[in-house]
Tab-separated table of C-alpha atoms in Angstrom:
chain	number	residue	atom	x	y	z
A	1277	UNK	CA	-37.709	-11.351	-55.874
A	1278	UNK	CA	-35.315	-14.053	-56.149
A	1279	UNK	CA	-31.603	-13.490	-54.980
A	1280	UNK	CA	-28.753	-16.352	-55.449
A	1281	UNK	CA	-24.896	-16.237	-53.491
A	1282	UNK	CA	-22.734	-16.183	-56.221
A	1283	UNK	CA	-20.049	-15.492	-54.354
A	1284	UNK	CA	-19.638	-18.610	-51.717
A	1285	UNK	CA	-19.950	-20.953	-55.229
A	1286	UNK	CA	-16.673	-19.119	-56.276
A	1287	UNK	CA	-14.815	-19.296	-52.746
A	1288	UNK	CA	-15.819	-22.980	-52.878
A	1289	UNK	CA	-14.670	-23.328	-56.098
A	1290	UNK	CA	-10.978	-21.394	-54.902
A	1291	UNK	CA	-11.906	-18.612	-57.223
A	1292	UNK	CA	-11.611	-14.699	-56.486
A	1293	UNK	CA	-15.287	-12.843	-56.233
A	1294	UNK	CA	-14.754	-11.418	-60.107
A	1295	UNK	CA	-12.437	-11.256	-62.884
A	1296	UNK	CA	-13.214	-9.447	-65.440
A	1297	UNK	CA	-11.187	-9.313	-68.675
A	1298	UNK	CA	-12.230	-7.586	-72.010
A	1299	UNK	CA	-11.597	-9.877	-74.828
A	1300	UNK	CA	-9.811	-7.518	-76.786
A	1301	UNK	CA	-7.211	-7.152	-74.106
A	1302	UNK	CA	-7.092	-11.370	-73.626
A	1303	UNK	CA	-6.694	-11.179	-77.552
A	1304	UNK	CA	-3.592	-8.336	-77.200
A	1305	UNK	CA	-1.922	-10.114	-74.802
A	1306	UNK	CA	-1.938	-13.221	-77.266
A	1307	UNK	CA	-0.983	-11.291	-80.082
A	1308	UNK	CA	2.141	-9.721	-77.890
A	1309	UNK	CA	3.473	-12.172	-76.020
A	1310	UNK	CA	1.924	-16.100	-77.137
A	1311	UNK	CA	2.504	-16.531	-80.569
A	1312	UNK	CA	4.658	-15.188	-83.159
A	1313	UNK	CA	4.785	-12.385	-84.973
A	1314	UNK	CA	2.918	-12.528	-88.197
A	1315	UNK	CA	0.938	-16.274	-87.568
A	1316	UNK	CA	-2.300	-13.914	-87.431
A	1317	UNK	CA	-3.571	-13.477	-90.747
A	1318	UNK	CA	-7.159	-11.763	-91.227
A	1319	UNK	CA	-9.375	-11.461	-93.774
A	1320	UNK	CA	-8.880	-15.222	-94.843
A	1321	UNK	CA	-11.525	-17.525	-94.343
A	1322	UNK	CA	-11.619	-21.248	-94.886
A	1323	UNK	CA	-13.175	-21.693	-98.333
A	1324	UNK	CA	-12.665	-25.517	-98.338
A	1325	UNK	CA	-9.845	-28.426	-96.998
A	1326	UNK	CA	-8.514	-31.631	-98.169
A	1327	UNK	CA	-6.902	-34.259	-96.644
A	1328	UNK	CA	-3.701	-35.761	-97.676
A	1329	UNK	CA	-3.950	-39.663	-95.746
A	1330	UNK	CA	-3.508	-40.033	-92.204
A	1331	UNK	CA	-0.770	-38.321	-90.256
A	1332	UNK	CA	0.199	-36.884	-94.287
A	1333	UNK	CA	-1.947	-33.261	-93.170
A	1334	UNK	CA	-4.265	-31.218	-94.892
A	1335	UNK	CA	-4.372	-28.608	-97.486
A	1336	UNK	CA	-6.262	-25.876	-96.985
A	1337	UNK	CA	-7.978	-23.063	-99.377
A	1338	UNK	CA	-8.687	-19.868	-98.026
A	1339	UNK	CA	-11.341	-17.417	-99.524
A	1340	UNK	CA	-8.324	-14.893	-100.458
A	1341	UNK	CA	-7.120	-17.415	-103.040
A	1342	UNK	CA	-4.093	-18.461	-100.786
A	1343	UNK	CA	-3.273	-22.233	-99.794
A	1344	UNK	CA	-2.025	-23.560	-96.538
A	1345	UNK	CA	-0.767	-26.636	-95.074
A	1346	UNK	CA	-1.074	-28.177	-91.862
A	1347	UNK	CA	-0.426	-31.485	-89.359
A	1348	UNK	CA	-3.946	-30.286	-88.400
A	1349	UNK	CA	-7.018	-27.971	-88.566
A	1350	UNK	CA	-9.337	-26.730	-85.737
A	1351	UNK	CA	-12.361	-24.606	-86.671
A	1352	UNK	CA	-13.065	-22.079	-83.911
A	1353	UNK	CA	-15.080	-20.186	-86.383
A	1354	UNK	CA	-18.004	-19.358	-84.512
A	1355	UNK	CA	-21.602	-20.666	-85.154
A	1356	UNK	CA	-21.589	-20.177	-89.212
A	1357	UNK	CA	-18.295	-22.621	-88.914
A	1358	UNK	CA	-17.723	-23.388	-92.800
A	1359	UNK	CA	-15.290	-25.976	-91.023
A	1360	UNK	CA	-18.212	-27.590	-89.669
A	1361	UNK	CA	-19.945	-27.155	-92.634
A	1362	UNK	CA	-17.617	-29.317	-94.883
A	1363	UNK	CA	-16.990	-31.822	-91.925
A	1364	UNK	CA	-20.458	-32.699	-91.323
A	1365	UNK	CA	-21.801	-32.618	-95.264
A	1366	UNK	CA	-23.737	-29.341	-94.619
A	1367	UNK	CA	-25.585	-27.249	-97.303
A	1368	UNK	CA	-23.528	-24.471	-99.192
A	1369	UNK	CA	-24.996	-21.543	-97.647
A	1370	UNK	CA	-24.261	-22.809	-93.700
A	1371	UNK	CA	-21.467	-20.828	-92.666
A	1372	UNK	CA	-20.789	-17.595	-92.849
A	1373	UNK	CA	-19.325	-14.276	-90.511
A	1374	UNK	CA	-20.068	-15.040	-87.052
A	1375	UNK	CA	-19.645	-12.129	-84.558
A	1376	UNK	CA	-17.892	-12.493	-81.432
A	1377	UNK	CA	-19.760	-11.682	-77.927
A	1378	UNK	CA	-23.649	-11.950	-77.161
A	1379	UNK	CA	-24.720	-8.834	-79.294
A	1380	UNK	CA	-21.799	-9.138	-81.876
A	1381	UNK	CA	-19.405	-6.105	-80.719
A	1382	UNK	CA	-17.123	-6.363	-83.620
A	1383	UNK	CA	-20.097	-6.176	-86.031
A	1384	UNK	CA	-20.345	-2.326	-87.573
A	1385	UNK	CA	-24.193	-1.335	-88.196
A	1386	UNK	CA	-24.220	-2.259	-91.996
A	1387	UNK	CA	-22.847	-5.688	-90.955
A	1388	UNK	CA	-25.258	-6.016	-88.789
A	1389	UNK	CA	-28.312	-5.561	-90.473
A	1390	UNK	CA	-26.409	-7.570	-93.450
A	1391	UNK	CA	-26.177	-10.234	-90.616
A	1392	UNK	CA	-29.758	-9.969	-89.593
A	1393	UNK	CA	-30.955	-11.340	-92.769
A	1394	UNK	CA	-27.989	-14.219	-93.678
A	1395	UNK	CA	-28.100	-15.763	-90.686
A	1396	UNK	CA	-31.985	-16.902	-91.140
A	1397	UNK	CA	-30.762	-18.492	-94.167
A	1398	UNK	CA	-27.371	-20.145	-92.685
A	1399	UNK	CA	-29.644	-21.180	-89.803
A	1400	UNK	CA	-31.785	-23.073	-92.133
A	1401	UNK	CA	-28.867	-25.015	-94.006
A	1402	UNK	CA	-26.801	-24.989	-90.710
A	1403	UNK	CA	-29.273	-26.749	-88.408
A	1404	UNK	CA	-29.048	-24.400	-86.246
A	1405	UNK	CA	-32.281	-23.012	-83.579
A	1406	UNK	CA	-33.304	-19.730	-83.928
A	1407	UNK	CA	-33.541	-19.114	-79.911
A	1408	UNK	CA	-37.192	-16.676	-80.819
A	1409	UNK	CA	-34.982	-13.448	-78.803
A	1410	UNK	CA	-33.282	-10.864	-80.386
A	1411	UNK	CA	-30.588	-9.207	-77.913
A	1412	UNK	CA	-29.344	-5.266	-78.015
A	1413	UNK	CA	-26.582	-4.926	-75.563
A	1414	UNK	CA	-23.485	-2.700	-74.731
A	1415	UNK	CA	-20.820	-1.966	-72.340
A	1416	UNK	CA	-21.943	1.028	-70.096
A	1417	UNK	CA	-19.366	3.596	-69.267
A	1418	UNK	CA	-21.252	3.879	-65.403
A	1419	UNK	CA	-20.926	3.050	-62.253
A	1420	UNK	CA	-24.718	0.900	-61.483
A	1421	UNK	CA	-26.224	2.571	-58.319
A	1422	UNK	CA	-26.402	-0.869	-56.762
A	1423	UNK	CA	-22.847	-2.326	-57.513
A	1424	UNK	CA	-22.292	-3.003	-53.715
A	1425	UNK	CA	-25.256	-5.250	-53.384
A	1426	UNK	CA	-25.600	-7.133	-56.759
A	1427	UNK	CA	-23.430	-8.285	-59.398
A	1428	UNK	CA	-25.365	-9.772	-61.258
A	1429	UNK	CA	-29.204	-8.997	-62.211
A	1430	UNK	CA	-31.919	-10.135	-64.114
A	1431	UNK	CA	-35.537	-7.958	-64.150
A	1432	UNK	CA	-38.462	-10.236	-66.085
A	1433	UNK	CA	-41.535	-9.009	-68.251
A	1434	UNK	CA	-43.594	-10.480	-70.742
A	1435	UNK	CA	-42.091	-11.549	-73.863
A	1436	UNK	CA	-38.566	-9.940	-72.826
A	1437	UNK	CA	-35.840	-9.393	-69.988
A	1438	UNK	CA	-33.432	-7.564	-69.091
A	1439	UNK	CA	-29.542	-8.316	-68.272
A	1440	UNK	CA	-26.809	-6.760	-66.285
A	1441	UNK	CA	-23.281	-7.382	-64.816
A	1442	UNK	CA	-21.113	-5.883	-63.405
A	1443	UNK	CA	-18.263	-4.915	-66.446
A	1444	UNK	CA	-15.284	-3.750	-64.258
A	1445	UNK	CA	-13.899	-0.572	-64.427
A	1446	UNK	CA	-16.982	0.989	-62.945
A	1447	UNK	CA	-18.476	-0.016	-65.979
A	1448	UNK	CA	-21.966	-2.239	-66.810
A	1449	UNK	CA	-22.806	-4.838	-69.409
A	1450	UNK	CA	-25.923	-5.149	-69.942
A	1451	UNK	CA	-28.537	-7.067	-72.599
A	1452	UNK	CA	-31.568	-6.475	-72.970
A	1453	UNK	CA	-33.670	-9.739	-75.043
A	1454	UNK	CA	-37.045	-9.300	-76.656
A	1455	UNK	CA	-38.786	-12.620	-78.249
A	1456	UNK	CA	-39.832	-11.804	-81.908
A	1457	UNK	CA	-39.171	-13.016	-85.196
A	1458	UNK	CA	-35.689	-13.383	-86.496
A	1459	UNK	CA	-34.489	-10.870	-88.975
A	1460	UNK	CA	-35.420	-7.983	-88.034
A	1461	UNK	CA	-33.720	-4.559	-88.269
A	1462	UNK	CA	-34.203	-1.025	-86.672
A	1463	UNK	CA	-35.071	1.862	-89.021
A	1464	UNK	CA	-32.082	4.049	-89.795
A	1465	UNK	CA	-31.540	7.091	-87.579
A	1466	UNK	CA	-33.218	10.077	-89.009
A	1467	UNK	CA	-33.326	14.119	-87.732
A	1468	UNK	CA	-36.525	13.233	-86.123
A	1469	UNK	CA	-35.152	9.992	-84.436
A	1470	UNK	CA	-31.612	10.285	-84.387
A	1471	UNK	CA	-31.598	7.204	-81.569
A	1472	UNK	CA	-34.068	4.812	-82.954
A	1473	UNK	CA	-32.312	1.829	-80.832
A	1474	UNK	CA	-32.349	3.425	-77.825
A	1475	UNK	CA	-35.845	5.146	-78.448
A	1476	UNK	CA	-37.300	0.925	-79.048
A	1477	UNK	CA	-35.454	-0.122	-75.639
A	1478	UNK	CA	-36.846	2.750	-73.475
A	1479	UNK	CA	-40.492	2.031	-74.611
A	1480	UNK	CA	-39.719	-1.584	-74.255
A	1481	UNK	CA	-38.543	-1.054	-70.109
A	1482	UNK	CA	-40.423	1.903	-69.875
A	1483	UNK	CA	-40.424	2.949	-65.832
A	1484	UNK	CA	-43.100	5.098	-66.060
A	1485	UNK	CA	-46.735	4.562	-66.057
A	1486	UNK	CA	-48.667	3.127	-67.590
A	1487	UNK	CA	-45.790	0.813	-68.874
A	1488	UNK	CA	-44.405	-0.690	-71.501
A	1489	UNK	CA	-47.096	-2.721	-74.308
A	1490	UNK	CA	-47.960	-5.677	-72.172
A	1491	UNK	CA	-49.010	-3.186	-69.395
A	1492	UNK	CA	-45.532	-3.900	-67.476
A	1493	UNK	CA	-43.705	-1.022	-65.717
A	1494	UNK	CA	-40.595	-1.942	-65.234
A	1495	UNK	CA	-37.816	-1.180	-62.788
A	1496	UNK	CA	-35.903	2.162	-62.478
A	1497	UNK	CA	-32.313	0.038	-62.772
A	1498	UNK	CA	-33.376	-0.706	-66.759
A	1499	UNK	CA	-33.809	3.460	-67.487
A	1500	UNK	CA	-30.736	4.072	-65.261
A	1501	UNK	CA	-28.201	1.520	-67.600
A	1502	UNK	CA	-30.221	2.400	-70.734
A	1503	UNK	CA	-30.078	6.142	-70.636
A	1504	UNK	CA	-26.310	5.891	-69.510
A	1505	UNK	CA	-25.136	4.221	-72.892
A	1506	UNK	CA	-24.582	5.967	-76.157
A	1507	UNK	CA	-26.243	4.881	-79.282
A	1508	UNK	CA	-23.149	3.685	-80.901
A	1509	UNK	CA	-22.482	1.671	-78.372
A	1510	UNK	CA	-25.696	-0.814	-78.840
A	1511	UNK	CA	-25.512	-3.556	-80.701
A	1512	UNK	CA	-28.074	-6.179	-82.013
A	1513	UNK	CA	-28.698	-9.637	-83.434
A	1514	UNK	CA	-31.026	-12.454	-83.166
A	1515	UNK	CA	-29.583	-14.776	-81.188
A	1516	UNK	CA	-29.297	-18.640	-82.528
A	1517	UNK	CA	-27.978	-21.909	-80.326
A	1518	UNK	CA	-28.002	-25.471	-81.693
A	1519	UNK	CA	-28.428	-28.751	-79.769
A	1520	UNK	CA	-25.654	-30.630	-78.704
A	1521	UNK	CA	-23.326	-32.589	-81.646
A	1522	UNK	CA	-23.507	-35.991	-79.811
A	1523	UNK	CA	-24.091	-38.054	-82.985
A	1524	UNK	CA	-21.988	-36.070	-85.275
A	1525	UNK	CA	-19.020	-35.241	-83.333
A	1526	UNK	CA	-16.754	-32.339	-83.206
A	1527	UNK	CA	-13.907	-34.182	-84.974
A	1528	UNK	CA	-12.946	-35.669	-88.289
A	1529	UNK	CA	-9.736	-37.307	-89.201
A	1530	UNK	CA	-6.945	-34.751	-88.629
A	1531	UNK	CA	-9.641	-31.705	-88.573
A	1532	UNK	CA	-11.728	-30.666	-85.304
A	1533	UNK	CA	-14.509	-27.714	-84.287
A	1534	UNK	CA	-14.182	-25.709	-81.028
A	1535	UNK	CA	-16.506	-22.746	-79.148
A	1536	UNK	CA	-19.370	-21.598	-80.471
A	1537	UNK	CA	-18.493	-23.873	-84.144
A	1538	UNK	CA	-19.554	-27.161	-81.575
A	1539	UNK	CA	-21.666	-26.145	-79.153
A	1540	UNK	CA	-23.190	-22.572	-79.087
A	1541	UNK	CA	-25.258	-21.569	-76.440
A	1542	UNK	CA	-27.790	-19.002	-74.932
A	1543	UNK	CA	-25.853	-15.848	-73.242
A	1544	UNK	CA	-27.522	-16.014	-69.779
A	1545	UNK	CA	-25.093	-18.299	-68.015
A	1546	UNK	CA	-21.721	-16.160	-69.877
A	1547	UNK	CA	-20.423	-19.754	-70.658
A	1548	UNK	CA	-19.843	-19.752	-74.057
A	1549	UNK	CA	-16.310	-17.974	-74.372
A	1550	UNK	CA	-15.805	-19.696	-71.056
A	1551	UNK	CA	-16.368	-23.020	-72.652
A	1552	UNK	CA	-14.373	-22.216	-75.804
A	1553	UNK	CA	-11.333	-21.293	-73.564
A	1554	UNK	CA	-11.799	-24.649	-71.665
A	1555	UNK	CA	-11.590	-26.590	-75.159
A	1556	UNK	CA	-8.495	-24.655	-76.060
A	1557	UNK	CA	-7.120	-25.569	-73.019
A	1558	UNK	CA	-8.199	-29.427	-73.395
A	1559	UNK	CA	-7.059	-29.072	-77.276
A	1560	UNK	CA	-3.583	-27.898	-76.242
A	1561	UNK	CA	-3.434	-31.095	-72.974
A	1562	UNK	CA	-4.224	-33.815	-76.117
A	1563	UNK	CA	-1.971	-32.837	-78.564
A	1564	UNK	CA	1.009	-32.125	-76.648
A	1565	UNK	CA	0.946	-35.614	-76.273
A	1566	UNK	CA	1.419	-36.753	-79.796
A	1567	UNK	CA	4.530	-37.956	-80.898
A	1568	UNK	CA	3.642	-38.642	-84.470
A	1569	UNK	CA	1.033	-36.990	-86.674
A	1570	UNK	CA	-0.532	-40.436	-87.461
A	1571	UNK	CA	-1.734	-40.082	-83.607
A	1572	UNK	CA	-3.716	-36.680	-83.939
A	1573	UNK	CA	-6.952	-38.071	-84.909
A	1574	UNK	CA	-7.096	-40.143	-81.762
A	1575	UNK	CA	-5.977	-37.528	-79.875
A	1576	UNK	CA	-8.778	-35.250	-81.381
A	1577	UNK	CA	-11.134	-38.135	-80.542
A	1578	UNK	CA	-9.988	-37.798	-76.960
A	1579	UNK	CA	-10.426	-34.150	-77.024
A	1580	UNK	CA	-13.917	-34.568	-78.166
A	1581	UNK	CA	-15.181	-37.509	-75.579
A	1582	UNK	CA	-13.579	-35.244	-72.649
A	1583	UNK	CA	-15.522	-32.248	-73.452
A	1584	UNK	CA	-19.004	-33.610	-74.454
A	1585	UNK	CA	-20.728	-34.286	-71.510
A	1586	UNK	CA	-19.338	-30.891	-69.758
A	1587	UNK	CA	-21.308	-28.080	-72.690
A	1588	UNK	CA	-24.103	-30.764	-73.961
A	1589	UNK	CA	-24.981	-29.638	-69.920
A	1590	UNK	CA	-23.926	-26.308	-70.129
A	1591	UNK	CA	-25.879	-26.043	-73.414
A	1592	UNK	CA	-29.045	-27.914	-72.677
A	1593	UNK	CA	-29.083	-25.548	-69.262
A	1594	UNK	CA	-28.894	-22.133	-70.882
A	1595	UNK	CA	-31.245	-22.850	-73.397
A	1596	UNK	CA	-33.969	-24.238	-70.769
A	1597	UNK	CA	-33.189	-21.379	-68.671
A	1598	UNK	CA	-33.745	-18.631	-71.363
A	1599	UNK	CA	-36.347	-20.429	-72.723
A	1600	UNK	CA	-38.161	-20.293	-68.962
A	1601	UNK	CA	-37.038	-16.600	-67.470
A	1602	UNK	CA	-39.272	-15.206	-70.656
A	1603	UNK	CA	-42.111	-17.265	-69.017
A	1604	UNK	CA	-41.992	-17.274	-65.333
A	1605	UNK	CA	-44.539	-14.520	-64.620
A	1606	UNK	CA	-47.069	-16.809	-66.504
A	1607	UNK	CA	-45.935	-19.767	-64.632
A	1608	UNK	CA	-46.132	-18.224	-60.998
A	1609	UNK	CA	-49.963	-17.503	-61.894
A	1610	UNK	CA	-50.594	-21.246	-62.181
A	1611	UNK	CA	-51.576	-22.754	-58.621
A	1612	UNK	CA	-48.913	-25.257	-57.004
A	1613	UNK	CA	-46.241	-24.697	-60.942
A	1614	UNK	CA	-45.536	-21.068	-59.917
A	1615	UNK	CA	-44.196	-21.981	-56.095
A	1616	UNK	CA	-42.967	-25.002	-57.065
A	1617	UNK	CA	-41.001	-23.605	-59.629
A	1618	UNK	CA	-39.538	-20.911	-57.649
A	1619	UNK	CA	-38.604	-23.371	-54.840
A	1620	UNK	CA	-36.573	-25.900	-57.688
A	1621	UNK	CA	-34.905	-22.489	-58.857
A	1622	UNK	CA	-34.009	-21.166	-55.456
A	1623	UNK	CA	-32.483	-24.871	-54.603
A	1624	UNK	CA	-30.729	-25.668	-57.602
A	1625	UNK	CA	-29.243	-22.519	-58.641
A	1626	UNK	CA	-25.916	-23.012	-56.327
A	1627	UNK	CA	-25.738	-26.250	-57.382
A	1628	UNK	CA	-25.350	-24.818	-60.738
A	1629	UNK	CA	-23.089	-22.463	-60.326
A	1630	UNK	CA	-20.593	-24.476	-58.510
A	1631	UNK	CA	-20.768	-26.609	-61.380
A	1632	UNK	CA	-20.078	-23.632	-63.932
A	1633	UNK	CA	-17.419	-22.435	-61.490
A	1634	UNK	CA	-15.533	-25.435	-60.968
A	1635	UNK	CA	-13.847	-25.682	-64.714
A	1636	UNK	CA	-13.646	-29.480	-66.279
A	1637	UNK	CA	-10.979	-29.424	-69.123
């Protein structure tokens, strides 16, 4: 058992114990009172851009057959970015509908298993890493029997884990991460299995003996989340992350990439909307400073030289981490690896969360 004080990192740090806001409701408030009414269009992806000279703009084709023109574009179109794609000279099948969140919570079933099998392909001409995990997660409508004590918790098996924290509301997010090929799908719900993600996850962290397929019995706090979420309510997809764009940048001319488009990253440290806020943030400081468009591609330049260093960290971190947590019972067998291991974990975790914690925009 390992246990890490996340809360004196986030006094440190001046920050309250936990906020938690639902996206949705960040998104509403946006919608409401930040910009207005009618600059939200949906359903139009980026087919392709052009730019018209420096500080002359760009015109842009969306996938609805509409054009639009602008002083400048920023692709926060998750990790099938077809921004990216045309900025960095990628291969036609790249981009594509990126879900939002760790198990893609916007994402209806058929999209998902739709998903499933595009996204080895976009991988491929995206050069992006299939991470080996797929995640199934949800928001559980409960209140977790050990909410006073821990916030956040992590239980470790072979070839999987499992994820919670604490959702506000006396509710539980949890994700639960199995390594095994990408692409794969769960069989459709039938009168005989009317729950067939649900039925996978509670063989998977089965509590009972004599375990789950690797022989693992696994803690009562998996059964208690699992069995307290509805069917509906779990989504899946394999999860992908990419190594960080040092070479080819995040920016082009008047045109620049943001969140998950520049640097997406593992779930386990709940950085990446927290990093795409902190480029918004750092996008908004540089170009409030322009006085004429010839100056927004060196203020996009700026934007992308400030933000680097802060997610290639973030990024290399989670991915090492995930990559790790899926094998640290077979490290603590090994003599002198295993304690050694746990000792560099125990020591540098606050240092890692007061870095997380103390935002760098």
């Amino acid at each position: 058992l390992v246990r890490f004080d996340t809360l004196q990192p986030a006094l440190d740090a001046g920050l309250p114990a936990t906020v938690v806001v639902d996206r949705p409701v960040i998104q509403q408030i946006l919608l409401n009172h930040g910009i207005p009414d009618g600059t939200v269009r949906i359903k139009s992806r980026i087919s392709r851009y052009e730019e018209l000279g420096q500080g002359k703009g760009l015109k842009i084709y969306l996938e609805d057959g509409s054009i639009a023109y602008a002083d400048v574009l920023v692709g926060a179109d998750g990790i099938w970015s077809s921004v990216r794609r045309q900025m960095h000279g990628l291969d036609r099948n790249a981009d594509g509908f990126a879900a939002s969140g760790a198990a893609g919570g916007a994402l209806t079933e058929s999209e998902a298993r739709k998903m499933a099998k595009d996204s080895v392909l976009m991988a491929e001409g995206a050069n992006r890493r299939y991470s080996g995990f797929t995640c199934y997660a949800a928001l559980a409508e409960h209140k977790a029997s050990n909410i006073e004590e821990v916030s956040y918790q992590i239980l470790l098996g072979k070839d999987k884990y499992f994820v919670s924290t604490d959702g506000g509301g006396e509710r539980q997010q949890w994700f639960a991460l199995i390594r095994e090929p990408a692409g794969g799908v769960d069989p459709e719900a039938t009168e005989d299995n009317p729950t067939p993600k649900l039925t996978r996850l509670l063989n998977e962290f089965n509590k009972d003996e004599p375990g789950d397929q690797n022989g693992d019995v696994w803690d009562d706090f998996a059964h208690e989340l699992l069995t307290a979420t509805k069917e509906e309510d779990i989504k899946r997809r394999d999860l992908y992350d990419g190594s960080p764009l040092i070479t080819q940048g995040w920016t082009k001319g008047q045109v620049a990439i943001c969140g998950d488009a520049a640097h997406p990253m593992m779930p386990n440290l709940g950085q990446g909307g927290c990093q795409a806020t902190e480029d918004g943030y750092r996008l908004i400081e540089e170009l409030s400073n322009v006085k004429h468009t010839k100056e927004i591609e060196g203020a996009l330049k700026t934007y992308y030289l400030k933000r680097i260093p802060r997610t290639a960290i973030i990024q290399i971190i989670a991915q090492l981490g995930s990559d790790l947590l899926v094998d640290f019972d077979l490290m603590m067998t090994i003599p002198l690896v295993g304690p050694f291991f746990l000792l560099a974990t125990q020591l540098s975790m606050p240092f890692i969360l007061r870095f997380l914690y103390t935002p760098e925009f």
